Amino acid sequence: MTLLIHSMRASGELGPVLRIAATQARSELQLRKRRRQQMLTYLVVIYISFLVFLVIIVAVQEVLVPALPSDVPTPVGSANRLGVGVDQFARFGRVDKAAYTLVFFHTALIQAVLTGFIGGQLGEGTLKDGAKHAAVLLGVAYVAFLLLSSPVASLTVADQPVDGGELTVESASLSDGGFVVVHESDTEGPVVGTSGYLQAGTHRDLRISLDGSVNTGTPLVLVVHQDTNGNQALDYDFEGAGGPDQPYAATGNAEFVTVELTVE
């Protein structure tokens, strides 16, 4: 505006000055429009990259992590033909599946926030505008995990777990909380022990009291149940009617997440 006033005072002609001003304004609008279009391309790329990241995270969580075994047989003795200690093999059977789910969820949320602020800085030029994109991506990540994530659980039982009428579970990992139920013989056998309510997460050295009828040589099967209705009580009829607190589903040949052992 100041340049326009000075030009009018210098030339005294309004027409050429207005044409120059209009040309300049038109050029600025075209530059802004071109820049907005270019930045929109970058913004679309950022959104697509985040969606690809989210798909990979969900795929790993839903396919790879549940497929990891809950127990891995190890070679007898301190080493095998390759000279590798048996503890190296046992680690594959001690994967904390619920912890992986939590880590993936938090990673997706952090990625959503950072991606949103970067997208706002590139697209609109300010971090304030990035908060809008961060909120959108946070919502997408949360809904994706809410709708696509399946509950996972895993158990690790130490050697000689039964002592003094109590069964010790070295590690119980549950993504949604629940209970560990001990059956005699198989999953359809009588219940000889039940843990208290377990919060979502990993529980170490969990002790479960067993019925007095459990003798040496008795086969036991541990089954992990969900707390589906959220009342922190095991609502399941083991006589056949079932109930809302169904066992955690497993992948592969097994129907449920279970661990088998024999009382020694």
Coordinates of C-alpha atoms in Angstrom, one line a residue:
M1 CA 0.0 0.0 0.0
T2 CA 2.8 2.4 0.8
L3 CA 4.5 1.7 -2.5
L4 CA 1.2 2.3 -4.3
I5 CA 0.8 5.7 -2.6
H6 CA 4.3 6.8 -3.5
S7 CA 3.9 5.7 -7.1
M8 CA 0.7 7.7 -7.4
R9 CA 2.4 10.8 -6.0
A10 CA 5.4 10.4 -8.3
S11 CA 3.5 9.8 -11.6
G12 CA 0.1 11.4 -10.9
E13 CA -1.5 8.7 -13.0
L14 CA -3.9 6.2 -11.3
G15 CA -4.5 3.7 -14.1
P16 CA -0.9 2.4 -14.6
V17 CA -0.4 2.2 -10.8
L18 CA -3.5 0.2 -10.3
R19 CA -2.6 -2.2 -13.1
I20 CA 0.8 -2.7 -11.5
A21 CA -0.8 -3.3 -8.2
A22 CA -3.3 -5.8 -9.6
T23 CA -0.5 -7.7 -11.5
Q24 CA 1.5 -7.9 -8.3
A25 CA -1.5 -9.1 -6.3
R26 CA -2.4 -11.7 -8.9
S27 CA 1.2 -13.0 -8.9
E28 CA 1.2 -13.3 -5.1
L29 CA -2.1 -15.2 -5.2
Q30 CA -0.8 -17.5 -7.8
L31 CA 2.4 -18.2 -5.8
R32 CA 0.3 -18.9 -2.7
K33 CA -2.0 -21.2 -4.6
R34 CA 1.0 -23.0 -6.2
R35 CA 2.7 -23.4 -2.8
R36 CA -0.5 -24.7 -1.3
Q37 CA -0.8 -27.3 -4.0
Q38 CA 2.8 -28.4 -3.5
M39 CA 2.4 -28.6 0.2
L40 CA -0.8 -30.5 -0.1
T41 CA 1.1 -33.1 -2.0
Y42 CA 3.6 -33.4 0.8
L43 CA 0.7 -33.6 3.3
V44 CA -0.9 -36.4 1.4
V45 CA 2.4 -38.3 1.4
I46 CA 2.7 -37.8 5.2
Y47 CA -0.8 -39.2 5.7
I48 CA -0.2 -42.2 3.5
S49 CA 3.1 -42.9 5.2
F50 CA 1.4 -42.9 8.6
L51 CA -1.4 -45.2 7.3
V52 CA 1.3 -47.6 6.0
F53 CA 3.1 -47.5 9.3
L54 CA -0.2 -48.2 11.1
V55 CA -1.0 -51.2 8.8
I56 CA 2.4 -52.7 9.4
I57 CA 2.1 -52.3 13.2
V58 CA -1.3 -53.8 13.3
A59 CA -0.2 -56.7 11.0
V60 CA 2.8 -57.5 13.2
Q61 CA 0.6 -57.4 16.3
E62 CA -2.2 -59.5 14.8
V63 CA -0.2 -62.0 12.8
L64 CA 3.4 -62.3 14.1
V65 CA 3.0 -61.7 17.9
P66 CA 0.1 -64.1 18.5
A67 CA 1.8 -66.8 16.4
L68 CA 4.8 -66.8 18.8
P69 CA 4.8 -70.0 20.9
S70 CA 3.9 -69.9 24.6
D71 CA 6.4 -72.7 25.3
V72 CA 9.4 -73.9 23.3
P73 CA 11.0 -77.3 23.9
T74 CA 14.7 -77.1 24.6
P75 CA 17.5 -79.6 24.0
V76 CA 18.6 -81.8 26.9
G77 CA 21.8 -80.8 28.6
S78 CA 23.7 -77.5 28.8
A79 CA 24.4 -77.3 25.1
N80 CA 23.5 -78.8 21.8
R81 CA 25.4 -79.7 18.6
L82 CA 25.8 -76.0 17.7
G83 CA 27.3 -75.2 21.1
V84 CA 24.4 -72.9 22.0
G85 CA 23.0 -72.9 25.5
V86 CA 19.5 -74.1 26.1
D87 CA 18.6 -70.7 27.7
Q88 CA 18.9 -69.1 24.2
F89 CA 16.1 -71.3 22.9
A90 CA 13.9 -70.9 26.0
R91 CA 13.7 -67.1 25.4
F92 CA 11.5 -67.7 22.4
G93 CA 8.9 -69.2 24.8
R94 CA 8.9 -66.2 27.1
V95 CA 7.7 -63.5 24.8
D96 CA 5.5 -61.0 26.7
K97 CA 2.7 -60.7 24.1
A98 CA 0.6 -58.2 26.0
A99 CA 3.6 -56.0 26.5
Y100 CA 4.2 -56.0 22.8
T101 CA 0.6 -54.9 22.2
L102 CA 1.0 -52.0 24.7
V103 CA 4.3 -50.9 23.1
F104 CA 2.8 -51.0 19.6
F105 CA -0.2 -48.9 20.7
H106 CA 2.0 -46.2 22.4
T107 CA 4.3 -46.2 19.3
A108 CA 1.4 -45.5 17.1
L109 CA 0.2 -42.7 19.3
I110 CA 3.6 -41.1 19.4
Q111 CA 4.0 -41.4 15.6
A112 CA 0.5 -39.8 15.1
V113 CA 1.5 -36.8 17.2
L114 CA 4.8 -36.2 15.5
T115 CA 3.5 -36.8 12.1
G116 CA 0.6 -34.4 12.6
F117 CA 2.8 -31.6 13.8
I118 CA 5.2 -32.1 10.8
G119 CA 2.3 -32.2 8.4
G120 CA 0.9 -28.9 9.9
Q121 CA 4.3 -27.2 9.6
L122 CA 4.7 -28.2 6.0
G123 CA 1.1 -27.8 4.9
E124 CA 0.0 -24.6 6.7
G125 CA 3.3 -23.3 8.0
T126 CA 2.7 -23.3 11.8
L127 CA 2.7 -25.9 14.6
K128 CA -0.6 -24.6 15.7
D129 CA -2.2 -26.0 12.5
G130 CA -0.2 -29.2 13.1
A131 CA -2.3 -29.8 16.3
K132 CA -5.3 -30.3 14.0
H133 CA -3.6 -33.0 12.0
A134 CA -2.2 -34.6 15.1
A135 CA -5.7 -34.9 16.6
V136 CA -7.0 -36.5 13.4
L137 CA -4.1 -39.0 13.3
L138 CA -4.5 -39.8 17.0
G139 CA -8.2 -40.6 16.4
V140 CA -7.3 -42.8 13.4
A141 CA -4.7 -44.7 15.4
Y142 CA -7.0 -45.2 18.4
V143 CA -9.9 -46.4 16.3
A144 CA -7.6 -48.8 14.3
F145 CA -6.3 -50.4 17.5
L146 CA -9.8 -50.5 19.1
L147 CA -11.4 -52.2 16.1
L148 CA -8.6 -54.4 14.8
S149 CA -6.6 -55.4 17.9
S150 CA -7.4 -58.9 19.3
P151 CA -6.8 -59.7 22.9
V152 CA -3.6 -61.7 23.5
A153 CA -2.2 -63.6 26.4
S154 CA 0.8 -65.8 27.2
L155 CA 1.9 -68.0 30.1
T156 CA 5.3 -69.2 31.3
V157 CA 5.5 -71.9 33.9
A158 CA 8.8 -72.6 35.6
D159 CA 10.3 -76.1 36.3
Q160 CA 8.5 -78.0 39.2
P161 CA 5.8 -75.3 39.5
V162 CA 3.7 -77.2 42.1
D163 CA 4.9 -77.0 45.7
G164 CA 2.8 -77.3 48.9
G165 CA -0.5 -77.4 47.1
E166 CA 0.3 -74.2 45.2
L167 CA 1.1 -73.8 41.5
T168 CA 3.5 -71.0 40.6
V169 CA 3.2 -69.3 37.2
E170 CA 6.5 -67.7 36.4
S171 CA 4.8 -65.1 34.1
A172 CA 1.2 -64.4 33.1
S173 CA 0.8 -61.7 30.4
L174 CA -2.8 -60.5 29.6
S175 CA -3.6 -57.6 27.3
D176 CA -7.2 -57.1 28.6
G177 CA -7.0 -58.5 32.1
G178 CA -8.7 -61.7 33.3
F179 CA -8.0 -65.0 35.1
V180 CA -5.8 -68.1 35.0
V181 CA -7.9 -71.3 35.5
V182 CA -6.3 -74.7 36.2
H183 CA -8.0 -77.8 34.8
E184 CA -7.3 -81.4 35.6
S185 CA -6.4 -83.7 32.6
D186 CA -7.6 -81.3 29.8
T187 CA -9.5 -78.1 29.1
E188 CA -12.8 -80.0 29.7
G189 CA -11.6 -81.5 33.0
P190 CA -12.7 -80.3 36.4
V191 CA -11.4 -77.0 37.7
V192 CA -8.8 -77.5 40.5
G193 CA -7.6 -73.9 40.9
T194 CA -8.4 -70.4 39.9
S195 CA -6.4 -67.2 40.2
G196 CA -7.8 -63.9 41.4
Y197 CA -8.5 -61.1 39.0
L198 CA -5.4 -60.1 37.1
Q199 CA -5.1 -56.5 35.7
A200 CA -4.0 -56.0 32.1
G201 CA -0.2 -56.4 31.9
T202 CA 2.4 -58.9 33.1
H203 CA 2.3 -60.7 36.5
R204 CA 5.4 -62.4 37.8
D205 CA 5.5 -65.4 40.2
L206 CA 1.7 -65.8 40.3
R207 CA 0.6 -68.4 42.9
I208 CA -2.6 -70.4 42.5
S209 CA -3.9 -72.6 45.3
L210 CA -4.9 -76.1 44.1
D211 CA -7.5 -78.5 45.4
G212 CA -6.3 -81.2 47.8
S213 CA -7.3 -83.9 45.3
V214 CA -4.3 -83.0 43.0
N215 CA -1.7 -85.8 43.4
T216 CA 1.7 -86.5 41.9
G217 CA 1.4 -87.5 38.2
T218 CA -1.8 -85.6 37.6
P219 CA -1.8 -83.7 34.3
L220 CA -2.9 -80.1 34.5
V221 CA -3.9 -77.6 31.9
L222 CA -3.8 -73.8 32.5
V223 CA -6.3 -71.7 30.5
V224 CA -6.4 -67.9 30.4
H225 CA -9.8 -66.3 30.5
Q226 CA -10.8 -62.8 29.6
D227 CA -12.7 -60.4 31.9
T228 CA -15.1 -59.6 29.1
N229 CA -17.8 -57.8 31.1
G230 CA -15.3 -55.9 33.3
N231 CA -16.8 -56.9 36.7
Q232 CA -13.5 -58.5 37.9
A233 CA -15.3 -61.7 38.6
L234 CA -15.0 -65.0 36.6
D235 CA -18.4 -65.4 35.0
Y236 CA -18.1 -68.8 33.2
D237 CA -20.0 -72.0 33.7
F238 CA -17.5 -74.9 33.3
E239 CA -20.2 -77.5 33.3
G240 CA -21.0 -76.7 29.6
A241 CA -23.1 -73.5 29.5
G242 CA -20.1 -71.2 29.1
G243 CA -20.4 -67.5 29.8
P244 CA -19.2 -64.1 28.9
D245 CA -15.6 -64.5 30.2
Q246 CA -14.4 -66.7 27.3
P247 CA -10.7 -68.0 27.2
Y248 CA -8.2 -66.0 25.2
A249 CA -8.1 -67.3 21.6
A250 CA -4.8 -68.7 20.3
T251 CA -3.4 -69.0 16.8
G252 CA -2.3 -72.1 15.0
N253 CA -3.6 -75.5 16.0
A254 CA -4.6 -74.6 19.6
E255 CA -8.0 -73.1 20.2
F256 CA -7.2 -71.3 23.4
V257 CA -4.1 -70.0 25.2
T258 CA -3.1 -72.9 27.3
V259 CA 0.0 -74.5 29.1
E260 CA 0.1 -78.2 29.9
L261 CA 2.2 -79.7 32.8
T262 CA 2.3 -82.7 35.0
V263 CA 2.5 -82.6 38.8
E264 CA 5.8 -84.1 40.0

